[in-house]
Structures are given as C-alpha cells and as structure tokens.
Amino acid sequence: MAEGNWSVVRVEKISAEGAQKTERHNERKNESYANLNVDTEQIARNVHFKDTGGLTYNEYFQRLIDEGKISTRGQKAGATIFNELVIDVNTRYFEEHGGYEYAKQFYEEAYRFGCEIYGEENIVSAVMHADEINKAVSEELGKPVYHYHLHIVAIPTVRKEILWSKRCKDEALRGTVKEVINQVSHSKKWKNTVPLLDENGQQVISKYGKPMFRKSYSVLQDKLFAHMTEAGFTGFERGVLGSTAENLSSLDYQIQKDKERLADIQERIEAEQVRYEPAHEVHKTMAEIEGMGQKTLTGKIAVSKDDYQQLTALAKEGITSRSEIQDLKSSVSYYQRQYFNASSAVERLQERYDRLKEKCQPFLQALEHFPKLVEVFVEKVKELFSIKEAQERKEREDRAAARKEQSKHRRGRNDWER
C-alpha cells in the first residue's frame, strides 16, 4: 500500500437558502470560482452519476414533497433540508491506479454507497469533479494532474410512524399506526447510536453515569472504507480513526464543531419553548376532563351543570379548531410553495449577479490595487459623460428649433396661399 493514501467523507448541512451556493459550485454554474484550481476548460470531464433533470435543488426537493414522498412536518424555517457528502481520496492514489478512468469507477461505487445511506430517490445530485488541478503534484510530475472527488447532495430522511391518538373514536385504532412518513431531519438521521467501547469491549460510561456513543460521522468513515474495500478498491487507508473531518485543520475543526453544537442547542431550546406552553395547557385541560363526573349505581356518569357546560364549550372549541387547523395546513402548504418559488427566483438573480461581478472583476481588482488611478479614471469618465450629455442636449435643442422653424414656415406659406 502506498504511504499516505487515505479516504475521507465529510457531511455538510445545507438549508434551502444555502442550496443555491452549493448548486452553483457543484453544477459549475458560475463563470468564475473562488477555488483558483478550477480549470474551466476541463469542466466537461466532470461526471454526473445523478442529476436533477433540469430542476434546481430546491425544486427537486419541492417535487418530492408534492408527490408525498418526503415530509417536512415539524420542521422550522431555515432548517437543514440537504446534506452534502464530499467523498475524497488524495490525488496520488488515483494517479497511481489509472487516473481519470479509475476515478470514474471508484466514485461510481462511492455513489452506490451514498444510495445505501440515503436511498437513491433522496439523492438530489451526485457529480465527480475532475476539473480541479493539483498544482503541487503537477509541478512534481511535470504534467497536468487533476484532483478527483465526489459531491453527493441528498435529503436526510428517517422513517417515522404516526399513531392514532387516544382521542380516536375507534378504540381499536388507538395507539396503532395511522401513517408512515419519510420525515426530513438531519439530527435524527445522524443520531449517535453505535456504543463507544473500551479496551475490554464494554460500553464507556460518562462521568455523569450516561452511556457514551461513537460520533455518527466517525461511523460513516468506517462504513465508507469497508464498502469500498469490499467492492475491490484497495491501496488506501481510512482517515484517522475517530475524526469526522480529516481534511480540516485542528483549529478549523474545533471552531466548526463548536458552532454546530451551539446551533443544535439553540434549536432544541427554541423547539422546547414552542412546544411547552401549548402542551402544558393541553395537559391541564385533559386532567380536568378526566376528573369530571362520578359513576352512579347504574354505571352511568353524572356530571355537574358547570362540568357539562365546560365539556360543551370544549366540544364546540374542538369542532371550530378542526376547521382552523385545516386552514392552517393549507396556508403552510401555500407559503411553502411561495418560499421555494422565491428561492428559485433568488437563484436566478444570484446567477445574474455572478455574471455581472465577473464582468466587473478587472475594475474591482484595479480599485483594490490602484485606487488613485481608478479615481482619476472615474473622474475622466464623468467628464466625458458630461461632454456627451451636453452634445446630446444641444442636438435635441437644435432639432426642436428646426422643427419650430419648419412649422413657422408652413404657417406662413399657408397664409400666403390664402
């Protein structure tokens, strides 16, 4: 095995708004790139194992919702709706095993791995980039050498059973499965479930007495390495055991994880605050209802006048609430469609902005490095525009005077003829 060949897979969280930037980069929709290693003449060599069929990432997501294949039930605005898996092995590995053709075979198998993780229909896009030159290796080997890696954009879903509530009229249905949905949820998709074991094979217990689990991203690294080696791709090692971001510097990684932890804690706090008050009120109401009435000798329930009036009011409120809930569901669906339509419009505007920025790039660079010269240039342009405007204004005035003179001449001729 060649020294230093290793595999890496990392997971990025993407919201509907963030999908626009990811899409422009992955699908090479920009005219220029922050990554200076992108060779635009080589973009045609990029390989799609799956594309959106002409849709944007957000449009593809909305289509799955409309078809009832995924659900965003319980999700907040701005939540993670996409994952991006970036699967990578260092440049030399592919150069040693056959280059471009070998990379296509390798990442086609890696795409199958992604399908196992997310399900093929939840894969939005899978593209192997073959257009980023590795300058260091190219200089060393004396020829252009490109770095191959795979971007998989997918929708993280978990299977969730929705049960009939205790208020269901049919007692036989209560607590049974009402429907099964594929719920979009990054946190549930990547919940830590694999026990962390010590040297004796026993699960590690934290100082607070709770069982500890391996980080799900670390488990993902293991799964990728096992899948690829079982498929016959060898000559590389798994990234450092326990690491979830081998290609990041230690400091960058710590900053990134701290941000993720804070965002996750904030999200959970907000979710609990939203749920607590309504749930608390419902709990009190249910307890009051259960305490109403007393059994008589005949087995019937007798309630007081006040309890009867309260039950009647609650029943009316429940009937009214059903209609309101249905209206709210319709509103949510409408505004969700509006949101994604707006997102698509923003994407198109962003593309126009990128093209405009590309055209202005020489001027912006000149402004950064030679501000005085640019200032002189701008003043000169203003002066030229002023001269041009004065000329155009004089031409308009001359034309107006000529028309006035012609009109005066015609009136004089008509008077002479009369």
CSV table of C-alpha atoms in Angstrom, one decimal:
chain,number,residue,atom,x,y,z
A,1,MET,CA,0.0,0.0,0.0
A,2,ALA,CA,1.4,3.4,-1.0
A,3,GLU,CA,2.2,5.6,2.0
A,4,GLY,CA,-0.2,8.4,2.7
A,5,ASN,CA,-3.2,7.3,0.6
A,6,TRP,CA,-6.4,7.7,2.7
A,7,SER,CA,-10.1,8.2,2.2
A,8,VAL,CA,-12.3,11.0,3.7
A,9,VAL,CA,-16.0,11.6,3.8
A,10,ARG,CA,-17.5,14.7,5.4
A,11,VAL,CA,-21.1,15.8,5.8
A,12,GLU,CA,-22.2,19.4,5.3
A,13,LYS,CA,-25.6,20.7,6.5
A,14,ILE,CA,-27.4,22.8,3.9
A,15,SER,CA,-30.6,24.9,4.2
A,16,ALA,CA,-32.9,25.8,1.3
A,17,GLU,CA,-31.1,29.2,1.1
A,18,GLY,CA,-27.7,27.7,1.2
A,19,ALA,CA,-28.5,25.2,-1.5
A,20,GLN,CA,-28.2,27.9,-4.1
A,21,LYS,CA,-24.5,28.4,-3.5
A,22,THR,CA,-23.8,24.7,-3.3
A,23,GLU,CA,-25.7,24.1,-6.5
A,24,ARG,CA,-23.7,26.8,-8.4
A,25,HIS,CA,-20.5,25.3,-7.3
A,26,ASN,CA,-21.3,21.6,-7.8
A,27,GLU,CA,-23.0,22.0,-11.1
A,28,ARG,CA,-20.5,24.5,-12.3
A,29,LYS,CA,-23.0,27.3,-13.0
A,30,ASN,CA,-20.6,30.1,-12.0
A,31,GLU,CA,-18.4,31.9,-14.5
A,32,SER,CA,-15.6,32.3,-12.0
A,33,TYR,CA,-14.7,30.4,-8.9
A,34,ALA,CA,-13.1,31.3,-5.5
A,35,ASN,CA,-11.2,28.0,-5.9
A,36,LEU,CA,-8.4,29.1,-8.2
A,37,ASN,CA,-7.6,25.4,-9.1
A,38,VAL,CA,-10.8,25.0,-11.1
A,39,ASP,CA,-9.8,24.7,-14.8
A,40,THR,CA,-12.9,25.8,-16.7
A,41,GLU,CA,-11.7,24.1,-19.9
A,42,GLN,CA,-11.9,20.7,-18.1
A,43,ILE,CA,-15.5,21.1,-16.7
A,44,ALA,CA,-16.8,18.8,-19.5
A,45,ARG,CA,-14.8,16.0,-17.9
A,46,ASN,CA,-16.9,16.1,-14.7
A,47,VAL,CA,-19.2,13.1,-14.4
A,48,HIS,CA,-22.8,13.0,-13.2
A,49,PHE,CA,-23.9,9.8,-11.6
A,50,LYS,CA,-27.3,11.5,-10.9
A,51,ASP,CA,-28.7,14.9,-11.8
A,52,THR,CA,-31.9,16.8,-11.1
A,53,GLY,CA,-33.3,16.5,-14.6
A,54,GLY,CA,-33.1,20.3,-15.2
A,55,LEU,CA,-34.6,21.3,-11.8
A,56,THR,CA,-32.8,23.3,-9.2
A,57,TYR,CA,-32.0,21.5,-5.9
A,58,ASN,CA,-34.9,23.3,-4.2
A,59,GLU,CA,-37.3,22.5,-7.0
A,60,TYR,CA,-36.4,18.8,-6.8
A,61,PHE,CA,-37.0,18.9,-3.0
A,62,GLN,CA,-40.4,20.5,-3.5
A,63,ARG,CA,-41.4,17.9,-6.1
A,64,LEU,CA,-40.8,15.1,-3.6
A,65,ILE,CA,-43.0,16.9,-1.1
A,66,ASP,CA,-45.7,17.4,-3.7
A,67,GLU,CA,-45.6,13.7,-4.5
A,68,GLY,CA,-45.9,12.8,-0.9
A,69,LYS,CA,-42.5,11.0,-0.8
A,70,ILE,CA,-41.0,13.1,1.9
A,71,SER,CA,-42.4,15.3,4.7
A,72,THR,CA,-41.2,18.4,6.5
A,73,ARG,CA,-43.7,18.0,9.3
A,74,GLY,CA,-42.4,19.7,12.5
A,75,GLN,CA,-39.6,21.5,10.7
A,76,LYS,CA,-38.8,25.1,11.3
A,77,ALA,CA,-37.9,27.7,8.7
A,78,GLY,CA,-34.2,27.7,7.8
A,79,ALA,CA,-33.7,24.1,9.0
A,80,THR,CA,-31.3,21.7,7.3
A,81,ILE,CA,-33.0,20.0,4.4
A,82,PHE,CA,-30.0,18.8,2.4
A,83,ASN,CA,-26.8,17.0,3.3
A,84,GLU,CA,-23.7,17.2,1.1
A,85,LEU,CA,-21.4,14.2,1.3
A,86,VAL,CA,-17.9,15.0,0.0
A,87,ILE,CA,-16.0,11.8,-0.7
A,88,ASP,CA,-12.3,12.2,-1.3
A,89,VAL,CA,-9.1,10.3,-1.7
A,90,ASN,CA,-5.8,12.1,-2.2
A,91,THR,CA,-4.6,12.9,-5.7
A,92,ARG,CA,-1.7,10.5,-5.8
A,93,TYR,CA,-3.9,7.4,-5.2
A,94,PHE,CA,-5.8,7.9,-8.5
A,95,GLU,CA,-2.6,8.8,-10.4
A,96,GLU,CA,-1.0,5.6,-9.2
A,97,HIS,CA,-4.1,3.5,-10.2
A,98,GLY,CA,-5.0,4.7,-13.7
A,99,GLY,CA,-6.1,8.3,-13.3
A,100,TYR,CA,-9.4,9.6,-14.7
A,101,GLU,CA,-10.9,6.2,-15.8
A,102,TYR,CA,-10.1,4.6,-12.5
A,103,ALA,CA,-11.6,7.6,-10.6
A,104,LYS,CA,-14.9,7.2,-12.5
A,105,GLN,CA,-15.1,3.6,-11.5
A,106,PHE,CA,-14.2,4.4,-7.9
A,107,TYR,CA,-16.7,7.2,-7.4
A,108,GLU,CA,-19.5,5.3,-9.2
A,109,GLU,CA,-19.1,2.7,-6.4
A,110,ALA,CA,-19.0,5.6,-3.9
A,111,TYR,CA,-22.3,6.8,-5.3
A,112,ARG,CA,-23.8,3.4,-4.6
A,113,PHE,CA,-22.6,3.8,-1.0
A,114,GLY,CA,-24.4,7.2,-0.9
A,115,CYS,CA,-27.6,5.4,-2.2
A,116,GLU,CA,-27.3,2.9,0.7
A,117,ILE,CA,-27.1,5.7,3.2
A,118,TYR,CA,-29.9,7.9,1.9
A,119,GLY,CA,-31.9,5.9,-0.7
A,120,GLU,CA,-31.5,6.6,-4.4
A,121,GLU,CA,-34.6,8.7,-4.7
A,122,ASN,CA,-33.4,11.0,-1.9
A,123,ILE,CA,-30.1,11.7,-3.8
A,124,VAL,CA,-30.6,15.1,-5.5
A,125,SER,CA,-27.2,15.2,-7.3
A,126,ALA,CA,-24.0,13.2,-7.5
A,127,VAL,CA,-21.1,14.6,-9.5
A,128,MET,CA,-17.5,13.7,-9.7
A,129,HIS,CA,-15.3,16.8,-10.2
A,130,ALA,CA,-12.4,16.2,-12.5
A,131,ASP,CA,-11.6,19.9,-13.3
A,132,GLU,CA,-9.5,20.9,-10.2
A,133,ILE,CA,-5.8,20.8,-10.9
A,134,ASN,CA,-3.4,19.8,-8.2
A,135,LYS,CA,-0.6,22.3,-8.8
A,136,ALA,CA,1.9,20.7,-6.4
A,137,VAL,CA,1.6,17.2,-7.9
A,138,SER,CA,1.5,18.6,-11.4
A,139,GLU,CA,4.8,20.5,-10.9
A,140,GLU,CA,6.4,17.5,-9.3
A,141,LEU,CA,5.4,15.1,-12.1
A,142,GLY,CA,5.9,17.6,-14.9
A,143,LYS,CA,2.3,17.2,-16.3
A,144,PRO,CA,-1.2,18.4,-15.5
A,145,VAL,CA,-2.6,16.2,-12.7
A,146,TYR,CA,-6.2,16.7,-11.6
A,147,HIS,CA,-7.8,16.0,-8.2
A,148,TYR,CA,-10.9,13.8,-8.3
A,149,HIS,CA,-13.6,13.9,-5.7
A,150,LEU,CA,-17.3,13.3,-5.4
A,151,HIS,CA,-20.1,15.7,-4.3
A,152,ILE,CA,-23.4,14.0,-3.3
A,153,VAL,CA,-26.3,16.2,-2.3
A,154,ALA,CA,-29.0,14.2,-0.6
A,155,ILE,CA,-32.1,14.7,1.5
A,156,PRO,CA,-31.7,13.2,5.1
A,157,THR,CA,-34.9,11.4,6.0
A,158,VAL,CA,-36.0,8.9,8.7
A,159,ARG,CA,-38.9,6.6,8.7
A,160,LYS,CA,-41.5,7.8,11.2
A,161,GLU,CA,-44.7,6.2,12.3
A,162,ILE,CA,-47.7,8.4,13.1
A,163,LEU,CA,-50.0,6.8,15.6
A,164,TRP,CA,-53.7,7.2,16.2
A,165,SER,CA,-54.3,9.3,19.3
A,166,LYS,CA,-56.1,8.3,22.5
A,167,ARG,CA,-59.0,10.5,21.4
A,168,CYS,CA,-59.7,8.4,18.3
A,169,LYS,CA,-63.4,7.3,18.4
A,170,ASP,CA,-62.5,3.8,17.3
A,171,GLU,CA,-60.8,2.3,20.4
A,172,ALA,CA,-59.3,-0.5,18.3
A,173,LEU,CA,-57.2,2.1,16.4
A,174,ARG,CA,-55.8,4.0,19.4
A,175,GLY,CA,-52.1,3.7,19.5
A,176,THR,CA,-51.8,1.9,16.2
A,177,VAL,CA,-50.0,3.2,13.1
A,178,LYS,CA,-52.1,5.8,11.3
A,179,GLU,CA,-49.5,6.5,8.6
A,180,VAL,CA,-45.7,6.2,7.9
A,181,ILE,CA,-43.8,9.2,6.6
A,182,ASN,CA,-40.3,9.9,5.5
A,183,GLN,CA,-39.5,12.8,7.8
A,184,VAL,CA,-36.8,15.2,6.7
A,185,SER,CA,-34.4,15.5,9.7
A,186,HIS,CA,-30.7,15.9,9.8
A,187,SER,CA,-30.4,15.4,13.6
A,188,LYS,CA,-32.4,12.2,13.6
A,189,LYS,CA,-30.6,10.9,10.5
A,190,TRP,CA,-27.2,11.3,12.2
A,191,LYS,CA,-28.1,10.5,15.8
A,192,ASN,CA,-25.3,8.7,17.6
A,193,THR,CA,-26.4,5.1,18.1
A,194,VAL,CA,-23.3,3.0,18.0
A,195,PRO,CA,-21.9,2.3,21.5
A,196,LEU,CA,-18.4,3.6,22.4
A,197,LEU,CA,-16.5,0.6,23.7
A,198,ASP,CA,-13.4,0.4,25.9
A,199,GLU,CA,-10.5,-2.0,25.5
A,200,ASN,CA,-12.5,-4.7,27.2
A,201,GLY,CA,-15.4,-4.4,24.8
A,202,GLN,CA,-17.6,-2.7,27.4
A,203,GLN,CA,-19.6,0.4,26.7
A,204,VAL,CA,-17.9,3.6,28.1
A,205,ILE,CA,-19.9,5.4,30.7
A,206,SER,CA,-19.5,9.2,31.1
A,207,LYS,CA,-18.7,10.9,34.4
A,208,TYR,CA,-22.4,11.7,34.7
A,209,GLY,CA,-23.3,8.0,34.5
A,210,LYS,CA,-24.7,8.0,31.0
A,211,PRO,CA,-23.7,5.5,28.3
A,212,MET,CA,-21.5,7.0,25.5
A,213,PHE,CA,-21.8,6.5,21.8
A,214,ARG,CA,-19.5,7.0,18.9
A,215,LYS,CA,-19.9,10.0,16.7
A,216,SER,CA,-22.1,9.1,13.7
A,217,TYR,CA,-19.7,10.8,11.3
A,218,SER,CA,-16.9,8.7,12.5
A,219,VAL,CA,-19.0,5.6,12.0
A,220,LEU,CA,-19.7,6.9,8.5
A,221,GLN,CA,-15.9,6.9,7.8
A,222,ASP,CA,-15.7,3.3,8.8
A,223,LYS,CA,-18.7,2.3,6.6
A,224,LEU,CA,-17.2,4.1,3.5
A,225,PHE,CA,-13.9,2.4,3.9
A,226,ALA,CA,-15.5,-1.0,4.5
A,227,HIS,CA,-17.8,-0.6,1.5
A,228,MET,CA,-15.1,0.4,-0.9
A,229,THR,CA,-12.6,-2.3,0.1
A,230,GLU,CA,-15.3,-4.9,-0.1
A,231,ALA,CA,-16.0,-3.7,-3.6
A,232,GLY,CA,-12.4,-4.3,-4.6
A,233,PHE,CA,-10.9,-0.9,-4.2
A,234,THR,CA,-7.7,-1.1,-2.1
A,235,GLY,CA,-4.4,0.7,-1.7
A,236,PHE,CA,-5.7,3.4,0.7
A,237,GLU,CA,-6.5,3.6,4.4
A,238,ARG,CA,-9.4,5.0,6.3
A,239,GLY,CA,-8.8,8.5,7.7
A,240,VAL,CA,-7.7,8.9,11.3
A,241,LEU,CA,-10.0,6.8,13.5
A,242,GLY,CA,-12.5,8.9,15.4
A,243,SER,CA,-12.0,12.0,13.3
A,244,THR,CA,-15.0,13.4,11.5
A,245,ALA,CA,-13.2,16.0,9.3
A,246,GLU,CA,-9.7,14.7,8.5
A,247,ASN,CA,-9.2,17.3,5.8
A,248,LEU,CA,-9.8,20.3,8.1
A,249,SER,CA,-7.1,21.8,10.3
A,250,SER,CA,-7.5,21.1,14.0
A,251,LEU,CA,-8.5,24.7,14.8
A,252,ASP,CA,-11.0,24.9,11.9
A,253,TYR,CA,-12.5,21.7,13.0
A,254,GLN,CA,-12.9,22.8,16.6
A,255,ILE,CA,-14.5,26.1,15.6
A,256,GLN,CA,-16.8,24.3,13.2
A,257,LYS,CA,-18.0,21.8,15.8
A,258,ASP,CA,-18.5,24.5,18.4
A,259,LYS,CA,-20.7,26.4,16.0
A,260,GLU,CA,-22.7,23.2,15.3
A,261,ARG,CA,-23.1,22.4,19.0
A,262,LEU,CA,-24.3,25.9,19.7
A,263,ALA,CA,-26.7,25.9,16.8
A,264,ASP,CA,-28.1,22.5,17.8
A,265,ILE,CA,-28.6,23.6,21.5
A,266,GLN,CA,-30.3,26.8,20.4
A,267,GLU,CA,-32.6,24.8,18.0
A,268,ARG,CA,-33.6,22.4,20.8
A,269,ILE,CA,-34.2,25.2,23.2
A,270,GLU,CA,-36.5,27.0,20.8
A,271,ALA,CA,-38.3,23.9,19.9
A,272,GLU,CA,-39.0,23.1,23.5
A,273,GLN,CA,-40.2,26.6,24.2
A,274,VAL,CA,-42.6,26.4,21.3
A,275,ARG,CA,-44.0,23.1,22.5
A,276,TYR,CA,-44.1,23.6,26.2
A,277,GLU,CA,-46.8,26.2,26.7
A,278,PRO,CA,-49.5,24.6,24.4
A,279,ALA,CA,-48.6,21.1,25.7
A,280,HIS,CA,-48.9,22.4,29.3
A,281,GLU,CA,-52.3,23.9,28.7
A,282,VAL,CA,-53.5,20.7,27.0
A,283,HIS,CA,-52.2,18.6,29.9
A,284,LYS,CA,-54.1,20.7,32.4
A,285,THR,CA,-57.3,20.5,30.3
A,286,MET,CA,-57.1,16.7,29.9
A,287,ALA,CA,-56.6,16.3,33.6
A,288,GLU,CA,-59.6,18.4,34.3
A,289,ILE,CA,-61.8,16.4,31.8
A,290,GLU,CA,-60.7,13.1,33.3
A,291,GLY,CA,-61.6,14.3,36.7
A,292,MET,CA,-65.2,15.3,35.7
A,293,GLY,CA,-68.2,13.3,36.7
A,294,GLN,CA,-68.9,10.4,39.0
A,295,LYS,CA,-70.3,6.9,38.3
A,296,THR,CA,-73.9,6.3,39.5
A,297,LEU,CA,-75.3,2.9,40.7
A,298,THR,CA,-76.4,2.2,37.1
A,299,GLY,CA,-72.9,2.7,35.8
A,300,LYS,CA,-73.6,5.9,34.1
A,301,ILE,CA,-71.6,9.1,34.5
A,302,ALA,CA,-73.2,12.0,36.2
A,303,VAL,CA,-71.7,15.4,35.8
A,304,SER,CA,-72.4,18.7,37.4
A,305,LYS,CA,-74.0,21.6,35.5
A,306,ASP,CA,-70.7,23.5,35.5
A,307,ASP,CA,-68.8,20.5,34.2
A,308,TYR,CA,-71.4,19.9,31.5
A,309,GLN,CA,-71.2,23.5,30.3
A,310,GLN,CA,-67.4,23.2,30.2
A,311,LEU,CA,-67.5,20.0,28.2
A,312,THR,CA,-69.9,21.5,25.8
A,313,ALA,CA,-67.7,24.6,25.4
A,314,LEU,CA,-64.6,22.3,24.8
A,315,ALA,CA,-66.5,20.3,22.2
A,316,LYS,CA,-67.5,23.4,20.3
A,317,GLU,CA,-64.0,24.7,20.5
A,318,GLY,CA,-62.7,21.3,19.2
A,319,ILE,CA,-65.0,21.4,16.2
A,320,THR,CA,-64.0,25.0,15.4
A,321,SER,CA,-60.3,24.1,15.8
A,322,ARG,CA,-60.6,21.4,13.2
A,323,SER,CA,-61.6,23.9,10.6
A,324,GLU,CA,-58.8,26.3,11.8
A,325,ILE,CA,-56.2,23.5,11.7
A,326,GLN,CA,-57.2,22.6,8.1
A,327,ASP,CA,-57.0,26.2,7.1
A,328,LEU,CA,-53.5,26.5,8.7
A,329,LYS,CA,-52.3,23.4,6.9
A,330,SER,CA,-53.5,24.9,3.6
A,331,SER,CA,-51.7,28.1,4.5
A,332,VAL,CA,-48.5,26.3,5.4
A,333,SER,CA,-48.6,24.4,2.1
A,334,TYR,CA,-49.2,27.6,0.1
A,335,TYR,CA,-46.4,29.6,1.9
A,336,GLN,CA,-44.0,26.7,1.5
A,337,ARG,CA,-44.6,26.7,-2.3
A,338,GLN,CA,-44.2,30.5,-2.3
A,339,TYR,CA,-40.9,30.1,-0.3
A,340,PHE,CA,-39.4,27.7,-2.8
A,341,ASN,CA,-40.6,29.7,-5.8
A,342,ALA,CA,-38.9,32.8,-4.2
A,343,SER,CA,-35.8,30.7,-3.6
A,344,SER,CA,-35.7,29.7,-7.3
A,345,ALA,CA,-36.1,33.4,-8.3
A,346,VAL,CA,-33.2,34.3,-5.9
A,347,GLU,CA,-31.0,31.6,-7.5
A,348,ARG,CA,-31.6,33.1,-10.9
A,349,LEU,CA,-30.9,36.6,-9.7
A,350,GLN,CA,-27.7,35.3,-8.0
A,351,GLU,CA,-26.6,33.8,-11.3
A,352,ARG,CA,-27.1,37.2,-13.0
A,353,TYR,CA,-25.2,38.8,-10.2
A,354,ASP,CA,-22.3,36.4,-10.6
A,355,ARG,CA,-22.1,37.1,-14.3
A,356,LEU,CA,-22.1,40.9,-13.6
A,357,LYS,CA,-19.5,40.5,-11.0
A,358,GLU,CA,-17.3,38.6,-13.4
A,359,LYS,CA,-17.6,41.4,-16.0
A,360,CYS,CA,-16.7,44.0,-13.3
A,361,GLN,CA,-13.8,41.9,-11.9
A,362,PRO,CA,-11.0,43.8,-13.7
A,363,PHE,CA,-12.4,47.1,-12.4
A,364,LEU,CA,-12.7,45.8,-8.8
A,365,GLN,CA,-9.1,44.5,-8.9
A,366,ALA,CA,-7.9,47.8,-10.2
A,367,LEU,CA,-9.8,49.6,-7.5
A,368,GLU,CA,-8.2,47.4,-4.8
A,369,HIS,CA,-4.6,47.8,-6.1
A,370,PHE,CA,-4.6,51.2,-7.8
A,371,PRO,CA,-7.3,53.3,-6.1
A,372,LYS,CA,-5.7,56.7,-7.2
A,373,LEU,CA,-5.6,55.8,-10.8
A,374,VAL,CA,-9.1,54.5,-10.7
A,375,GLU,CA,-10.3,57.7,-9.1
A,376,VAL,CA,-8.6,59.7,-12.0
A,377,PHE,CA,-10.2,57.3,-14.5
A,378,VAL,CA,-13.7,57.7,-13.0
A,379,GLU,CA,-13.4,61.5,-13.0
A,380,LYS,CA,-12.3,61.4,-16.6
A,381,VAL,CA,-15.3,59.1,-17.5
A,382,LYS,CA,-17.6,61.5,-15.7
A,383,GLU,CA,-16.2,64.4,-17.7
A,384,LEU,CA,-16.6,62.5,-20.9
A,385,PHE,CA,-20.2,61.7,-20.0
A,386,SER,CA,-20.8,65.4,-19.2
A,387,ILE,CA,-19.5,66.4,-22.6
A,388,LYS,CA,-21.6,63.7,-24.3
A,389,GLU,CA,-24.7,64.8,-22.4
A,390,ALA,CA,-24.1,68.4,-23.4
A,391,GLN,CA,-23.7,67.4,-27.0
A,392,GLU,CA,-26.9,65.4,-26.9
A,393,ARG,CA,-28.8,68.2,-25.2
A,394,LYS,CA,-27.6,70.7,-27.9
A,395,GLU,CA,-28.6,68.3,-30.6
A,396,ARG,CA,-32.1,68.0,-29.1
A,397,GLU,CA,-32.4,71.7,-28.8
A,398,ASP,CA,-31.2,72.2,-32.5
A,399,ARG,CA,-33.8,69.6,-33.7
A,400,ALA,CA,-36.5,71.3,-31.7
A,401,ALA,CA,-35.6,74.7,-33.1
A,402,ALA,CA,-35.5,73.3,-36.7
A,403,ARG,CA,-39.0,71.7,-36.2
A,404,LYS,CA,-40.3,75.1,-34.8
A,405,GLU,CA,-38.8,76.9,-37.8
A,406,GLN,CA,-40.4,74.4,-40.3
A,407,SER,CA,-43.7,74.8,-38.6
A,408,LYS,CA,-43.5,78.6,-38.8
A,409,HIS,CA,-42.5,78.4,-42.4
A,410,ARG,CA,-45.5,76.1,-43.2
A,411,ARG,CA,-47.9,78.5,-41.5
A,412,GLY,CA,-46.5,81.5,-43.4
A,413,ARG,CA,-46.9,79.7,-46.7
A,414,ASN,CA,-50.5,78.7,-45.9
A,415,ASP,CA,-51.3,82.4,-45.1
A,416,TRP,CA,-49.7,83.5,-48.4
A,417,GLU,CA,-51.7,81.0,-50.4
A,418,ARG,CA,-54.9,82.2,-48.8
